Amino acid sequence: MNKQDKLILLVGIFFTALFVSNVVSVKLFTVGSVVLTAGLLTYPLTFLITDSISEVFGKSTAKKVVLIGLFTNLMMLVFFFGAVQLPPAEFWGMQSEFEMIIGAVPRVVAASLIAYFLSQLFDVHLFHKLKQATNGKHLWLRNNASTSASQLLDSTIFVTIAFAGTMPLGALVFMIVTQYLVKLVIALADTPFVYMTVKWLNKKDQVTETEGSTYVS
């Protein structure tokens, strides 16, 4: 698999994680007394991928992935809206449940998209600022620093837009802090996987030339 194919594969995984996050975030679960969204299972993966793409393919490519991710998410919402509006068959009695899962509350959807767009662009920008400052060294530092900062931005924007005015300020701050702390733990744990991904991307194809023909494995 050449480097371009690897990029396509990573971008596909990025979009999958992004789409799944927006759908499964409808489900809330608890860890002790902390309420979290199921999107935490997949959304942190998007930062790992953007950092890996930034490291190997550069800032411009990473920004394009983020922008296309925003566009495809908007397309997904349009398709979901169309699916919800279709008249259900008389024998199918799950329209309300379908609307509850697929027809997400517009304010929450807007919060999710705005938080995604701003935090991902911030992550790419900060990652490259740190790369310049460290002369391309210490991948672990720029990965952890950029992801930690962007996750804080993501949590703050999402919770504020989605829930401001619906709960006391103290509860709002508590939700931001708890969401961020969980994301921070996940972000710190992904460092070895970033190194593995970057090494995989940079691994050269094995090329064998036989009788004038070139085979790429």
Short mmCIF file of C-alpha atoms in Angstrom, two decimals:
data_model
loop_
_atom_site.label_atom_id
_atom_site.label_comp_id
_atom_site.label_asym_id
_atom_site.label_seq_id
_atom_site.Cartn_x
_atom_site.Cartn_y
_atom_site.Cartn_z
CA MET A 1 0.00 0.00 0.00
CA ASN A 2 1.54 3.31 -1.05
CA LYS A 3 1.40 6.53 0.96
CA GLN A 4 -1.54 7.93 -1.01
CA ASP A 5 -3.59 4.79 -0.37
CA LYS A 6 -2.76 5.02 3.32
CA LEU A 7 -3.99 8.62 3.38
CA ILE A 8 -7.27 7.60 1.74
CA LEU A 9 -7.70 4.83 4.31
CA LEU A 10 -7.04 7.22 7.22
CA VAL A 11 -9.46 9.79 5.84
CA GLY A 12 -12.11 7.08 5.51
CA ILE A 13 -11.61 6.09 9.14
CA PHE A 14 -11.74 9.77 10.13
CA PHE A 15 -15.11 10.30 8.43
CA THR A 16 -16.47 7.05 9.87
CA ALA A 17 -15.49 8.04 13.42
CA LEU A 18 -16.96 11.50 12.87
CA PHE A 19 -20.30 10.24 11.54
CA VAL A 20 -20.63 7.56 14.21
CA SER A 21 -19.85 10.12 16.93
CA ASN A 22 -22.67 12.39 15.82
CA VAL A 23 -25.18 9.53 15.78
CA VAL A 24 -24.26 7.68 18.98
CA SER A 25 -23.87 10.90 20.98
CA VAL A 26 -27.64 10.78 21.40
CA LYS A 27 -27.01 8.09 24.04
CA LEU A 28 -25.93 9.22 27.49
CA PHE A 29 -24.24 6.95 30.00
CA THR A 30 -22.87 7.38 33.49
CA VAL A 31 -19.54 6.64 35.11
CA GLY A 32 -20.19 7.05 38.80
CA SER A 33 -22.00 10.37 39.02
CA VAL A 34 -20.61 11.72 35.74
CA VAL A 35 -22.88 11.80 32.69
CA LEU A 36 -21.10 11.31 29.37
CA THR A 37 -22.08 10.82 25.74
CA ALA A 38 -21.38 7.64 23.77
CA GLY A 39 -19.60 9.80 21.21
CA LEU A 40 -16.55 9.65 23.47
CA LEU A 41 -15.96 6.14 22.14
CA THR A 42 -15.12 7.37 18.66
CA TYR A 43 -14.65 11.17 18.55
CA PRO A 44 -11.15 11.26 20.13
CA LEU A 45 -9.97 9.07 17.24
CA THR A 46 -10.47 12.03 14.89
CA PHE A 47 -7.78 14.06 16.68
CA LEU A 48 -5.33 11.16 16.50
CA ILE A 49 -5.88 10.98 12.76
CA THR A 50 -5.61 14.73 12.09
CA ASP A 51 -2.37 14.89 14.08
CA SER A 52 -0.95 11.95 12.13
CA ILE A 53 -1.98 13.49 8.80
CA SER A 54 -0.55 16.86 9.90
CA GLU A 55 2.78 15.26 10.80
CA VAL A 56 3.22 13.36 7.54
CA PHE A 57 1.24 15.25 4.88
CA GLY A 58 1.31 18.79 6.24
CA LYS A 59 -1.04 21.47 7.51
CA SER A 60 -2.82 22.09 4.22
CA THR A 61 -3.89 18.46 3.79
CA ALA A 62 -5.08 18.21 7.40
CA LYS A 63 -7.18 21.37 7.03
CA LYS A 64 -8.76 20.00 3.85
CA VAL A 65 -9.75 16.83 5.70
CA VAL A 66 -11.38 18.91 8.45
CA LEU A 67 -13.26 21.09 5.94
CA ILE A 68 -14.49 18.10 3.93
CA GLY A 69 -15.54 16.50 7.22
CA LEU A 70 -17.72 19.52 7.96
CA PHE A 71 -19.26 19.41 4.48
CA THR A 72 -20.00 15.68 4.64
CA ASN A 73 -21.56 16.08 8.09
CA LEU A 74 -23.90 18.71 6.72
CA MET A 75 -24.79 16.34 3.89
CA MET A 76 -25.48 13.61 6.43
CA LEU A 77 -27.88 15.89 8.31
CA VAL A 78 -29.74 16.72 5.10
CA PHE A 79 -30.12 13.00 4.30
CA PHE A 80 -31.24 12.25 7.86
CA PHE A 81 -33.83 15.03 7.68
CA GLY A 82 -35.14 13.63 4.39
CA ALA A 83 -35.35 10.13 5.87
CA VAL A 84 -37.32 11.41 8.88
CA GLN A 85 -39.79 13.24 6.62
CA LEU A 86 -40.63 10.17 4.55
CA PRO A 87 -44.13 8.88 5.42
CA PRO A 88 -43.78 5.65 7.44
CA ALA A 89 -45.45 2.45 6.32
CA GLU A 90 -48.68 1.68 8.19
CA PHE A 91 -47.28 -1.53 9.68
CA TRP A 92 -44.04 0.19 10.85
CA GLY A 93 -44.59 1.60 14.31
CA MET A 94 -41.16 3.01 15.07
CA GLN A 95 -41.40 6.48 13.54
CA SER A 96 -41.17 8.28 16.88
CA GLU A 97 -38.13 6.24 17.95
CA PHE A 98 -36.52 6.86 14.57
CA GLU A 99 -37.10 10.59 14.87
CA MET A 100 -35.71 10.57 18.40
CA ILE A 101 -32.40 9.04 17.28
CA ILE A 102 -31.93 10.41 13.76
CA GLY A 103 -33.75 13.71 14.06
CA ALA A 104 -31.36 15.23 16.59
CA VAL A 105 -32.24 18.51 18.28
CA PRO A 106 -31.05 21.35 15.97
CA ARG A 107 -29.31 23.22 18.81
CA VAL A 108 -27.28 20.14 19.79
CA VAL A 109 -26.39 19.44 16.17
CA ALA A 110 -25.29 23.05 15.65
CA ALA A 111 -23.21 22.89 18.83
CA SER A 112 -21.55 19.67 17.67
CA LEU A 113 -20.67 21.00 14.22
CA ILE A 114 -19.35 24.35 15.46
CA ALA A 115 -17.29 22.69 18.19
CA TYR A 116 -15.91 20.15 15.72
CA PHE A 117 -14.95 22.73 13.10
CA LEU A 118 -13.26 25.22 15.43
CA SER A 119 -11.49 22.68 17.63
CA GLN A 120 -10.15 20.63 14.72
CA LEU A 121 -8.80 23.68 12.90
CA PHE A 122 -7.27 24.89 16.16
CA ASP A 123 -5.67 21.47 16.67
CA VAL A 124 -4.07 21.53 13.22
CA HIS A 125 -2.86 25.12 13.67
CA LEU A 126 -1.35 24.57 17.13
CA PHE A 127 0.22 21.25 16.09
CA HIS A 128 2.18 22.99 13.33
CA LYS A 129 3.13 25.96 15.50
CA LEU A 130 4.64 23.51 17.98
CA LYS A 131 6.30 21.56 15.18
CA GLN A 132 8.03 24.75 14.04
CA ALA A 133 9.01 25.62 17.62
CA THR A 134 10.53 22.17 18.23
CA ASN A 135 12.16 21.92 14.77
CA GLY A 136 10.13 18.82 13.99
CA LYS A 137 11.17 17.00 17.16
CA HIS A 138 9.15 15.73 20.13
CA LEU A 139 6.05 14.44 18.36
CA TRP A 140 4.65 13.37 21.74
CA LEU A 141 4.74 16.99 22.94
CA ARG A 142 2.89 18.57 20.06
CA ASN A 143 0.42 15.70 19.86
CA ASN A 144 -0.50 15.92 23.55
CA ALA A 145 -0.40 19.70 23.77
CA SER A 146 -2.45 20.37 20.63
CA THR A 147 -5.00 17.65 21.36
CA SER A 148 -5.40 18.61 25.02
CA ALA A 149 -5.94 22.27 24.18
CA SER A 150 -8.31 21.56 21.29
CA GLN A 151 -10.35 19.10 23.36
CA LEU A 152 -10.83 21.81 26.00
CA LEU A 153 -12.01 24.17 23.27
CA ASP A 154 -14.31 21.47 21.86
CA SER A 155 -15.91 20.68 25.24
CA THR A 156 -16.37 24.35 26.14
CA ILE A 157 -17.98 25.30 22.82
CA PHE A 158 -20.23 22.25 22.62
CA VAL A 159 -21.57 22.33 26.17
CA THR A 160 -22.02 26.12 26.15
CA ILE A 161 -23.94 26.25 22.87
CA ALA A 162 -25.96 23.09 23.54
CA PHE A 163 -26.96 23.69 27.16
CA ALA A 164 -26.44 27.35 28.16
CA GLY A 165 -29.64 28.71 29.68
CA THR A 166 -31.04 25.25 30.37
CA MET A 167 -29.10 24.64 33.61
CA PRO A 168 -27.33 26.62 36.36
CA LEU A 169 -23.87 27.99 35.56
CA GLY A 170 -22.24 25.68 38.10
CA ALA A 171 -23.74 22.62 36.47
CA LEU A 172 -22.63 23.90 33.07
CA VAL A 173 -19.04 24.33 34.23
CA PHE A 174 -19.09 20.90 35.91
CA MET A 175 -20.23 19.29 32.66
CA ILE A 176 -17.47 21.03 30.70
CA VAL A 177 -14.80 19.99 33.20
CA THR A 178 -15.89 16.35 33.43
CA GLN A 179 -16.26 15.96 29.66
CA TYR A 180 -12.82 17.49 29.19
CA LEU A 181 -11.10 15.35 31.81
CA VAL A 182 -12.35 12.16 30.17
CA LYS A 183 -11.24 13.40 26.75
CA LEU A 184 -7.87 14.39 28.23
CA VAL A 185 -7.24 10.89 29.56
CA ILE A 186 -8.09 9.42 26.16
CA ALA A 187 -5.89 11.99 24.41
CA LEU A 188 -2.88 11.15 26.58
CA ALA A 189 -3.42 7.44 25.99
CA ASP A 190 -3.38 7.81 22.19
CA THR A 191 0.26 8.97 21.98
CA PRO A 192 1.71 5.50 21.19
CA PHE A 193 -0.89 5.07 18.48
CA VAL A 194 0.09 8.39 16.89
CA TYR A 195 3.70 7.19 16.73
CA MET A 196 2.57 3.87 15.24
CA THR A 197 0.40 5.62 12.65
CA VAL A 198 3.14 8.07 11.62
CA LYS A 199 5.67 5.22 11.34
CA TRP A 200 3.20 3.24 9.21
CA LEU A 201 2.59 6.23 6.94
CA ASN A 202 6.30 6.86 6.48
CA LYS A 203 7.15 3.22 5.86
CA LYS A 204 8.35 2.90 2.26
CA ASP A 205 6.76 0.41 -0.11
CA GLN A 206 8.79 -2.65 -0.93
CA VAL A 207 9.58 -2.41 -4.62
CA THR A 208 10.94 -5.32 -6.58
CA GLU A 209 12.05 -4.95 -10.15
CA THR A 210 11.94 -8.08 -12.23
CA GLU A 211 12.72 -8.10 -15.96
CA GLY A 212 11.84 -4.46 -16.41
CA SER A 213 8.58 -4.71 -14.48
CA THR A 214 7.93 -3.07 -11.13
CA TYR A 215 5.83 -4.74 -8.45
CA VAL A 216 4.63 -2.79 -5.43
CA SER A 217 3.56 -4.71 -2.33
#
